Coordinates of C-alpha atoms and ligand atoms in Angstrom, one line a residue:
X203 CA 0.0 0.0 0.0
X204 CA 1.6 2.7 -1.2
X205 CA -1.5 5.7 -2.1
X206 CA -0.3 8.9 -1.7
X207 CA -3.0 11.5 0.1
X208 CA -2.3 15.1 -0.3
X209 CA -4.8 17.2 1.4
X210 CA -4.9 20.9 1.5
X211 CA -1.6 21.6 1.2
X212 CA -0.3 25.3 1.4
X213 CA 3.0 26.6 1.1
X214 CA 4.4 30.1 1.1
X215 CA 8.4 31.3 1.2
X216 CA 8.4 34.7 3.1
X217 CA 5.5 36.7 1.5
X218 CA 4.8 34.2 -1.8
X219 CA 2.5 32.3 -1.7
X220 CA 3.5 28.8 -3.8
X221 CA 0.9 26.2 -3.3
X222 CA -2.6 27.0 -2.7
X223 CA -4.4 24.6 -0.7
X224 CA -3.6 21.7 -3.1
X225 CA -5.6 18.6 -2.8
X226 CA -4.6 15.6 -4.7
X227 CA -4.8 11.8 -4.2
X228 CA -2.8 9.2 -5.8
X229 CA -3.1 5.7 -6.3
X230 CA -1.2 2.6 -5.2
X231 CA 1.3 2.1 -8.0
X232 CA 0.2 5.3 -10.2
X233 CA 2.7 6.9 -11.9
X234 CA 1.6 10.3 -11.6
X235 CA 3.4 13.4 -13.4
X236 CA 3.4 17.0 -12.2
X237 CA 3.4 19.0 -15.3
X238 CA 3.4 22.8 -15.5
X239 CA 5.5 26.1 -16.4
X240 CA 8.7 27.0 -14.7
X241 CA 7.9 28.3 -10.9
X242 CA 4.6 26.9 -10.8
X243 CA 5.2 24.7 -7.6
X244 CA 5.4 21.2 -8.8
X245 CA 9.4 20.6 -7.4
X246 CA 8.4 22.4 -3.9
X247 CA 5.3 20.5 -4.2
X248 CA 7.5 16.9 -4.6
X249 CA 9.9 18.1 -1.9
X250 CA 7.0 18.5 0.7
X251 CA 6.0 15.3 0.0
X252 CA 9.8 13.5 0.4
X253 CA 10.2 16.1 3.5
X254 CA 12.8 18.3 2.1
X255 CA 10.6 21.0 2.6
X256 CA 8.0 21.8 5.1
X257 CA 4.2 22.8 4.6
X258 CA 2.6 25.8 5.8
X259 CA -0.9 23.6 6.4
X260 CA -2.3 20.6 5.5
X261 CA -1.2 17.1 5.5
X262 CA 0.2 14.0 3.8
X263 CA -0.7 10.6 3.8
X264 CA 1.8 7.6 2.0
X265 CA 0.0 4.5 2.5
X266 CA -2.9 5.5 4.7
X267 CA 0.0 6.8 6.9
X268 CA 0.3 10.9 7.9
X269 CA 4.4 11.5 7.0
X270 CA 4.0 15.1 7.1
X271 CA 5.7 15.1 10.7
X272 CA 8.0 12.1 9.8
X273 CA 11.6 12.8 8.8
X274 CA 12.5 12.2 5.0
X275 CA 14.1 8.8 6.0
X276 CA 11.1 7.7 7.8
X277 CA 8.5 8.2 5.0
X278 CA 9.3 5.2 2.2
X279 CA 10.2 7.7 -0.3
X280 CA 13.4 7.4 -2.6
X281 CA 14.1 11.1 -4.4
X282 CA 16.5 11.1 -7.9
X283 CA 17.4 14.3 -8.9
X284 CA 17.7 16.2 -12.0
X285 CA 21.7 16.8 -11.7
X286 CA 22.1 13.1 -10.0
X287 CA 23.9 14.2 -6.8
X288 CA 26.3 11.1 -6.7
X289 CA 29.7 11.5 -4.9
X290 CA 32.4 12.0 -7.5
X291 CA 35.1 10.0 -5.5
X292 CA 32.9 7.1 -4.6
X293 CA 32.3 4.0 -6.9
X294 CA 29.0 3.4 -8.8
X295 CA 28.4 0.5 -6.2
X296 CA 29.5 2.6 -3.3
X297 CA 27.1 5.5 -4.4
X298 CA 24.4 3.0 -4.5
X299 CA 25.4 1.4 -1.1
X300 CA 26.0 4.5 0.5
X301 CA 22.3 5.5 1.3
X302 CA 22.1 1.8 3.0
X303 CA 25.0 1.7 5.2
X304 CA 23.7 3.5 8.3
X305 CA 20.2 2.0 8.1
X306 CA 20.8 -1.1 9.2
X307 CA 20.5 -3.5 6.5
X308 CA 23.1 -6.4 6.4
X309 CA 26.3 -6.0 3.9
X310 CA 25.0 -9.2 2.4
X311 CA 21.9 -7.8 2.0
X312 CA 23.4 -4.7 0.4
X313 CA 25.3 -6.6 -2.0
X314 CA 22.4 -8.4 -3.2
X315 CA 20.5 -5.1 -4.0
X316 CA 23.1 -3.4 -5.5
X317 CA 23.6 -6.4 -8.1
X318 CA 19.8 -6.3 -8.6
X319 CA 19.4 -2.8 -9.4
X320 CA 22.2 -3.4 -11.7
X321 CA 21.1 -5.9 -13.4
X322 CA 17.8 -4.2 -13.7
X323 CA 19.2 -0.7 -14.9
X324 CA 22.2 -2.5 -17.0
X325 CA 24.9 -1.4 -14.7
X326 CA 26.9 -4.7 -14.5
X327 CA 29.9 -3.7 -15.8
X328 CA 30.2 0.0 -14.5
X329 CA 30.2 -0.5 -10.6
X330 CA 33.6 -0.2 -10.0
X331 CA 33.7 3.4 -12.0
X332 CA 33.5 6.5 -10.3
X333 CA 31.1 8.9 -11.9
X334 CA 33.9 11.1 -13.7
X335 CA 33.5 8.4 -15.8
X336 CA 30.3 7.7 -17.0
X337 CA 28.2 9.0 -19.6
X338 CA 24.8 11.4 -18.7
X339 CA 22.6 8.7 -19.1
X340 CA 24.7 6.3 -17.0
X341 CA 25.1 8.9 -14.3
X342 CA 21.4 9.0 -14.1
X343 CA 21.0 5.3 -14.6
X344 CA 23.0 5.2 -10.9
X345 CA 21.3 8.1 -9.5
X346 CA 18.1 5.8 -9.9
X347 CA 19.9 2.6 -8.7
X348 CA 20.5 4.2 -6.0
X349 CA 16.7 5.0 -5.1
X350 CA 15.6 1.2 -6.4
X351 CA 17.9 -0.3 -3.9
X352 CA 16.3 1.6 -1.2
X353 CA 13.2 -0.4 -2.1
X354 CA 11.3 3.1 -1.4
X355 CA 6.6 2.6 -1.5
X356 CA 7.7 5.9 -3.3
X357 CA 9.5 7.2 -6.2
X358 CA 9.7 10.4 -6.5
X359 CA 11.5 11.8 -9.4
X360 CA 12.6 15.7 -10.0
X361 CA 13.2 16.6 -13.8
X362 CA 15.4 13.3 -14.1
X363 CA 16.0 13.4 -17.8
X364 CA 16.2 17.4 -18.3
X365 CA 20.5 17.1 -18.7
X366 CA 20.6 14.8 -21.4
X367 CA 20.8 15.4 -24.7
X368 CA 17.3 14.5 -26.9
X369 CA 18.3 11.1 -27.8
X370 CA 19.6 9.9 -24.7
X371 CA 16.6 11.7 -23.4
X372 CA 14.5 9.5 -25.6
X373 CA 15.9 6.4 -25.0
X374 CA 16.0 6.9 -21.1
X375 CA 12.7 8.3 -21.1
X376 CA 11.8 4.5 -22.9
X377 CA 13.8 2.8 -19.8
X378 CA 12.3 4.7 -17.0
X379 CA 8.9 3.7 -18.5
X380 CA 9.9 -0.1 -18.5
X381 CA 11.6 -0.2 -15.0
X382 CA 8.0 1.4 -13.9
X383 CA 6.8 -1.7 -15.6
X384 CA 8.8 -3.7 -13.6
X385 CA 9.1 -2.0 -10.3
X386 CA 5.2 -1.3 -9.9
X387 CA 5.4 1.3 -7.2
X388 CA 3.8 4.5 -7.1
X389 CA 6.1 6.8 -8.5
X390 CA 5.2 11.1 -9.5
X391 CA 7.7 12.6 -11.8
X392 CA 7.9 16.6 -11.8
X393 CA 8.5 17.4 -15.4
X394 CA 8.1 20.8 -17.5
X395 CA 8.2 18.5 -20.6
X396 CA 4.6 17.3 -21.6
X397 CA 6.1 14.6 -24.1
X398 CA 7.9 13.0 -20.5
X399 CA 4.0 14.0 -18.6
X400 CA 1.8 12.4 -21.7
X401 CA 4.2 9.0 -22.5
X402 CA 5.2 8.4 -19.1
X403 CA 2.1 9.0 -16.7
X404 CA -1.0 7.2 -15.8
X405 CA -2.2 11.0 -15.2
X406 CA -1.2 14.4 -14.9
X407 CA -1.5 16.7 -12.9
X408 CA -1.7 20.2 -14.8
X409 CA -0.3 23.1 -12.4
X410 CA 0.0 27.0 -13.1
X411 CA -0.1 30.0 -10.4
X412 CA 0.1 27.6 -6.9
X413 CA -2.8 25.5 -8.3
X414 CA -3.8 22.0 -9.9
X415 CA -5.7 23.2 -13.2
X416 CA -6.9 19.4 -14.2
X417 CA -5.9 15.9 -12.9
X418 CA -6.3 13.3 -16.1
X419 CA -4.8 10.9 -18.0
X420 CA -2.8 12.0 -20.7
X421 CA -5.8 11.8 -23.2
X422 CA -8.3 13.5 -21.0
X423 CA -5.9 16.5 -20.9
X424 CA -5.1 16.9 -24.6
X425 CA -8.7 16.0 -25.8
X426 CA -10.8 17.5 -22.9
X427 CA -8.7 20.4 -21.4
X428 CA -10.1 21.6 -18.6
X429 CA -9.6 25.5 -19.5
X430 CA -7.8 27.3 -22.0
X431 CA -4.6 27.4 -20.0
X432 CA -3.9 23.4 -20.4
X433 CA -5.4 23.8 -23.7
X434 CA -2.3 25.9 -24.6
X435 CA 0.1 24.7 -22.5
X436 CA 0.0 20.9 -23.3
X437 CA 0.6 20.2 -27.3
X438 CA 3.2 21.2 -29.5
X439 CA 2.6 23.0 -31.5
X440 CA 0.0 24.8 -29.0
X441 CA -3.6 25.1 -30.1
X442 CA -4.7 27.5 -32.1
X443 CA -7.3 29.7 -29.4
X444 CA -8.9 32.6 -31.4
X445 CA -11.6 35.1 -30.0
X446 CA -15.5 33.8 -31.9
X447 CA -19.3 34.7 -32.2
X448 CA -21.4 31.3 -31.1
X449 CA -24.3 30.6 -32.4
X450 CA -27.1 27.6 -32.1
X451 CA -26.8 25.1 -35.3
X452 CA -29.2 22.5 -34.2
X453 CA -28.3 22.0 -30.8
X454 CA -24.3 21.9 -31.4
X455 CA -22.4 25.2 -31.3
X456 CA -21.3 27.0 -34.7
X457 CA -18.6 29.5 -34.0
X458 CA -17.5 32.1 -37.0
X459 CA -14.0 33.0 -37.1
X460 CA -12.9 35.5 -40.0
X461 CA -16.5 35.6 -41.5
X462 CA -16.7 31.6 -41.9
X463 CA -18.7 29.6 -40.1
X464 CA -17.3 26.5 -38.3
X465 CA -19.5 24.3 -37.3
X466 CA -18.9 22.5 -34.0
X467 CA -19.8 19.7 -32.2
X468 CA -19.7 21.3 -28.6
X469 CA -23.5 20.8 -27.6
X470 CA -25.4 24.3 -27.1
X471 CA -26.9 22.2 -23.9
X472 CA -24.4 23.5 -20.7
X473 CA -23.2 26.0 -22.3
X474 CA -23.3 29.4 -20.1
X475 CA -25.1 33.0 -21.2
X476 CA -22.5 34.3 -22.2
X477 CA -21.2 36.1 -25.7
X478 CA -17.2 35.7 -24.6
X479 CA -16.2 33.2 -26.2
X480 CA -13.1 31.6 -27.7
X481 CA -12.9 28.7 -30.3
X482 CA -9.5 26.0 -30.1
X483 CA -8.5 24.4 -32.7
X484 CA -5.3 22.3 -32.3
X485 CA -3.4 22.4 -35.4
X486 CA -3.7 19.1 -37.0
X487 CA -7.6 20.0 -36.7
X488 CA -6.5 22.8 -39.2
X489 CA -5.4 21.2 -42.8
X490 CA -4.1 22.9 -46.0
X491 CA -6.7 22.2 -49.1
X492 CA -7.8 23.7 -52.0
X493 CA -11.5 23.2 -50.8
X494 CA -11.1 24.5 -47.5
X495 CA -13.4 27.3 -46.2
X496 CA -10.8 29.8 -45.1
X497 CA -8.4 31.9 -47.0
X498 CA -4.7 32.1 -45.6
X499 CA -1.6 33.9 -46.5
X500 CA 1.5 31.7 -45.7
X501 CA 4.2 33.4 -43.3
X502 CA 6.5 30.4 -42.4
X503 CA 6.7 27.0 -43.1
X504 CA 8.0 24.1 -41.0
X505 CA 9.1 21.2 -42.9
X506 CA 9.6 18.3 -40.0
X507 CA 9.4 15.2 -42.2
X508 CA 6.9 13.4 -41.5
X509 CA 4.5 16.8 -41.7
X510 CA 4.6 20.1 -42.2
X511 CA 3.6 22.7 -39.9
X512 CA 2.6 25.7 -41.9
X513 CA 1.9 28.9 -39.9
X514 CA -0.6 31.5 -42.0
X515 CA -2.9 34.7 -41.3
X516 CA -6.3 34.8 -42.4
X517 CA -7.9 37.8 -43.7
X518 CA -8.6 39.9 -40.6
X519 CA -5.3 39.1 -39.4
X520 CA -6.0 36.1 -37.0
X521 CA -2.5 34.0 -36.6
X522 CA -3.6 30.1 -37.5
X523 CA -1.1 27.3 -37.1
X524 CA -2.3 24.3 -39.9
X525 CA -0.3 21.0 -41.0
X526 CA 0.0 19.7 -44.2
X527 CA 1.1 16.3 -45.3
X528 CA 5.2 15.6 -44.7
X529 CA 6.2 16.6 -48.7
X530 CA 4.3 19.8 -49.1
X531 CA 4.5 22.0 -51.7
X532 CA 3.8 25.2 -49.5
X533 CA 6.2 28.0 -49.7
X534 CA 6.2 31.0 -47.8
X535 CA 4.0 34.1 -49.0
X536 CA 1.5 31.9 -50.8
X537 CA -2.2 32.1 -50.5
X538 CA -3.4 29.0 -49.7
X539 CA -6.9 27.8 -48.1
X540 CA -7.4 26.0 -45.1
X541 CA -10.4 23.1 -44.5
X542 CA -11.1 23.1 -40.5
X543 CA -12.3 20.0 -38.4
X544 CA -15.0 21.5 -36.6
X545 CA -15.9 18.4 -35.2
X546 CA -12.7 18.4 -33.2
X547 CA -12.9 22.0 -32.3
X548 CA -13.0 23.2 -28.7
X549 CA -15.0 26.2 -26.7
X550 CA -13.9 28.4 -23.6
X551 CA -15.8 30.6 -22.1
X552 CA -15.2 34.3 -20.6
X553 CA -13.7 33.0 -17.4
X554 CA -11.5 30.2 -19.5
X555 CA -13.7 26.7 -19.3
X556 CA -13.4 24.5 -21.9
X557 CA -16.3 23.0 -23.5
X558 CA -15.6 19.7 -26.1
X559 CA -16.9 17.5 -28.5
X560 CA -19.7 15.2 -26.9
X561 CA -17.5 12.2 -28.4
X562 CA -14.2 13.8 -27.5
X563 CA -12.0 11.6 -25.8
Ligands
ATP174 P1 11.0 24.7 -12.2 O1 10.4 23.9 -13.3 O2 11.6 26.0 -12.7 O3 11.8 24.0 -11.2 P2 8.8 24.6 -10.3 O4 7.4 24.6 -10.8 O5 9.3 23.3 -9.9 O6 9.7 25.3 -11.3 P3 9.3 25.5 -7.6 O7 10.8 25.1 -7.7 O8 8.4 24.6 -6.8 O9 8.7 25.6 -9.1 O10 9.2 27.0 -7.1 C1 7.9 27.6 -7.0 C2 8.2 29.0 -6.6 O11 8.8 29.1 -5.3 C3 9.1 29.8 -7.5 O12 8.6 31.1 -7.6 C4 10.4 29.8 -6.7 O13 11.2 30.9 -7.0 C5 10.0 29.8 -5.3 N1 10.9 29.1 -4.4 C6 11.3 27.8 -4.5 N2 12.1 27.5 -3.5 C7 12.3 28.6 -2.7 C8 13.0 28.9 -1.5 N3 13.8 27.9 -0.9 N4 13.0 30.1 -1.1 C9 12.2 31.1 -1.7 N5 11.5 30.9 -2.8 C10 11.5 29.6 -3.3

């Protein structure tokens, strides 16, 4: 039993305010990511919960358990860092080890873990380096060995994969996802990288200005975003969010955007009174065709293989992010026409809600 309970949880340095009274439970086993712009709260956040940091109010449970008085040692968690934090003159093994030594489990006992995790994180035949010299990804590899053999309820992982380069990041970011397979513990990952947040994660937890915006899994978030911050924050490129007249088509909402009518199918039923409104459309909801309702001036074009992301202004000057197919003839300063998937089109309201598809999901 390893559930983590975080209830109303507030946290303030000096005068700032950081988390605001942050409620949040986690399952046994859930691999949980904390997703959200630089500052936002998600590493204090992570350090309350392994005890690096205190709480203002509030408390938090780890397996039906209050830890919130406990000391870091006390409370089943194992922390890896983003810059690793091994001991330069120390061995891989003896970095692993070292974390054990005063606790009171046997040298056998020790021994045994360490060649686990090894053999787990395919370390074998790098525990007698130092880290001087190991690779990145090997450094980390040991910086997580090093919480495994702990055998933590809890992993708790801070930016792990932010100083490698993007194809060790890749690659790591493909083991950390098998070891979850294989460890089955509940483990939260504080990441400002949604790819990490949406491959990694059972869910995620969206925060901005010392609050959870949305709890969901990965799919929940990028086809039903709570409000029009996670709309714009999570998928890259971002959604396209421009400002739209709504009117009733039948019971689903048509929104017009540059004089053309896109009709939606966000039901008028729910919707609020209200004529502040803004349409989002994510860009590969947005295609480039010669049948498409609305005319576009090309300003840059993005050729990334496999498609093309082709960045255009329609007549009254709204910016519109579209994709074409990987070999695409568009070249800057063209005037092309774009055909919109209303049906995958999204709603927010004056205060930010967003309002989806009735079969988005
Ligand atoms: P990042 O992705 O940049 O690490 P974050 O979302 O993890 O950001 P935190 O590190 O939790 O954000 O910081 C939240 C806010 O608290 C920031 O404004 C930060 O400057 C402030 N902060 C963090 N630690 C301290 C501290 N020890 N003393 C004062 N302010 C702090």
């Amino acid at each position: 039993m390893s559930g983590i309970d975080i209830r109303n949880v507030s946290k303030a340095f000096g005068q700032t305010l950081v988390l605001d009274d942050i409620s949040l439970t986690i399952a046994d086993d859930e691999f949980v990511a904390f997703l959200g712009p630089s500052g936002c709260g998600k590493t204090t956040l992570l350090r309350i919960i392994a005890g690096l940091e205190t709480l203002d109010s509030g408390e938090i449970h780890i397996g039906g358990r209050r830890v919130d008085d406990l000391a870091p040692g006390a409370r089943g968690v194992a922390l890896v860092f983003q810059n690793y934090a091994l001991y330069p003159h120390m061995t891989v093994a003896d970095n692993m080890a070292f974390g054990l030594r005063n606790t009171g489990v046997k040298p056998a006992e020790i021994t045994r873990r360490i060649e686990d995790a090894a053999r787990i994180l395919e370390l074998d035949g790098l525990l007698a380096r130092k880290p001087g010299e190991l690779s990145g990804g090997q450094k980390q590899r040991v910086a997580i060995g090093r919480a495994i053999v702990k055998n933590p309820d809890v992993f708790l992982f801070d930016e792990p994969l932010s100083n490698l380069d993007a194809a060790l990041r890749m690659r790591t970011r493909l083991e950390l996802a098998q070891l979850r397979r294989r460890l089955k513990t509940t483990m939260i990952l504080v990441t400002h990288d949604q790819v990490e947040a949406m491959t990694l994660a059972d869910r995620i937890v969206v925060m901005k200005d010392r609050k959870v915006q949305q709890v969901g899994t990965p799919m929940d978030i990028y086809t039903r975003p709570a409000n029009v911050f996670v709309a714009g924050f999570v998928g890259s490129p971002p959604m396209n969010i421009f400002r739209a007249a709504v009117t009733d088509t039948g019971g689903f909402a048509t929104a017009s955007v540059a004089g053309q009518a896109v009709a939606t199918k966000v039901a008028m039923k729910g919707l609020p009174a209200t004529s502040d409104w803004r349409l989002g459309l994510r860009p590969e909801s947005v295609s480039v065709s010669e049948t498409g309702q609305l005319p576009a001036t090309v300003e840059f074009v993005e050729r990334l293989g496999e498609r093309t992301l082709v960045y255009t202004r329609l007549s009254d000057g709204t910016v519109v992010t579209a994709e074409d197919k990987g070999i695409s003839r568009v070249a800057m300063g063209d005037t092309i026409r774009l055909h919109v998937d209303g049906a995958r089109a999204h709603l927010f309201d004056g205060e930010g809600r967003g309002y989806h598809a009735v079969d988005a999901q």
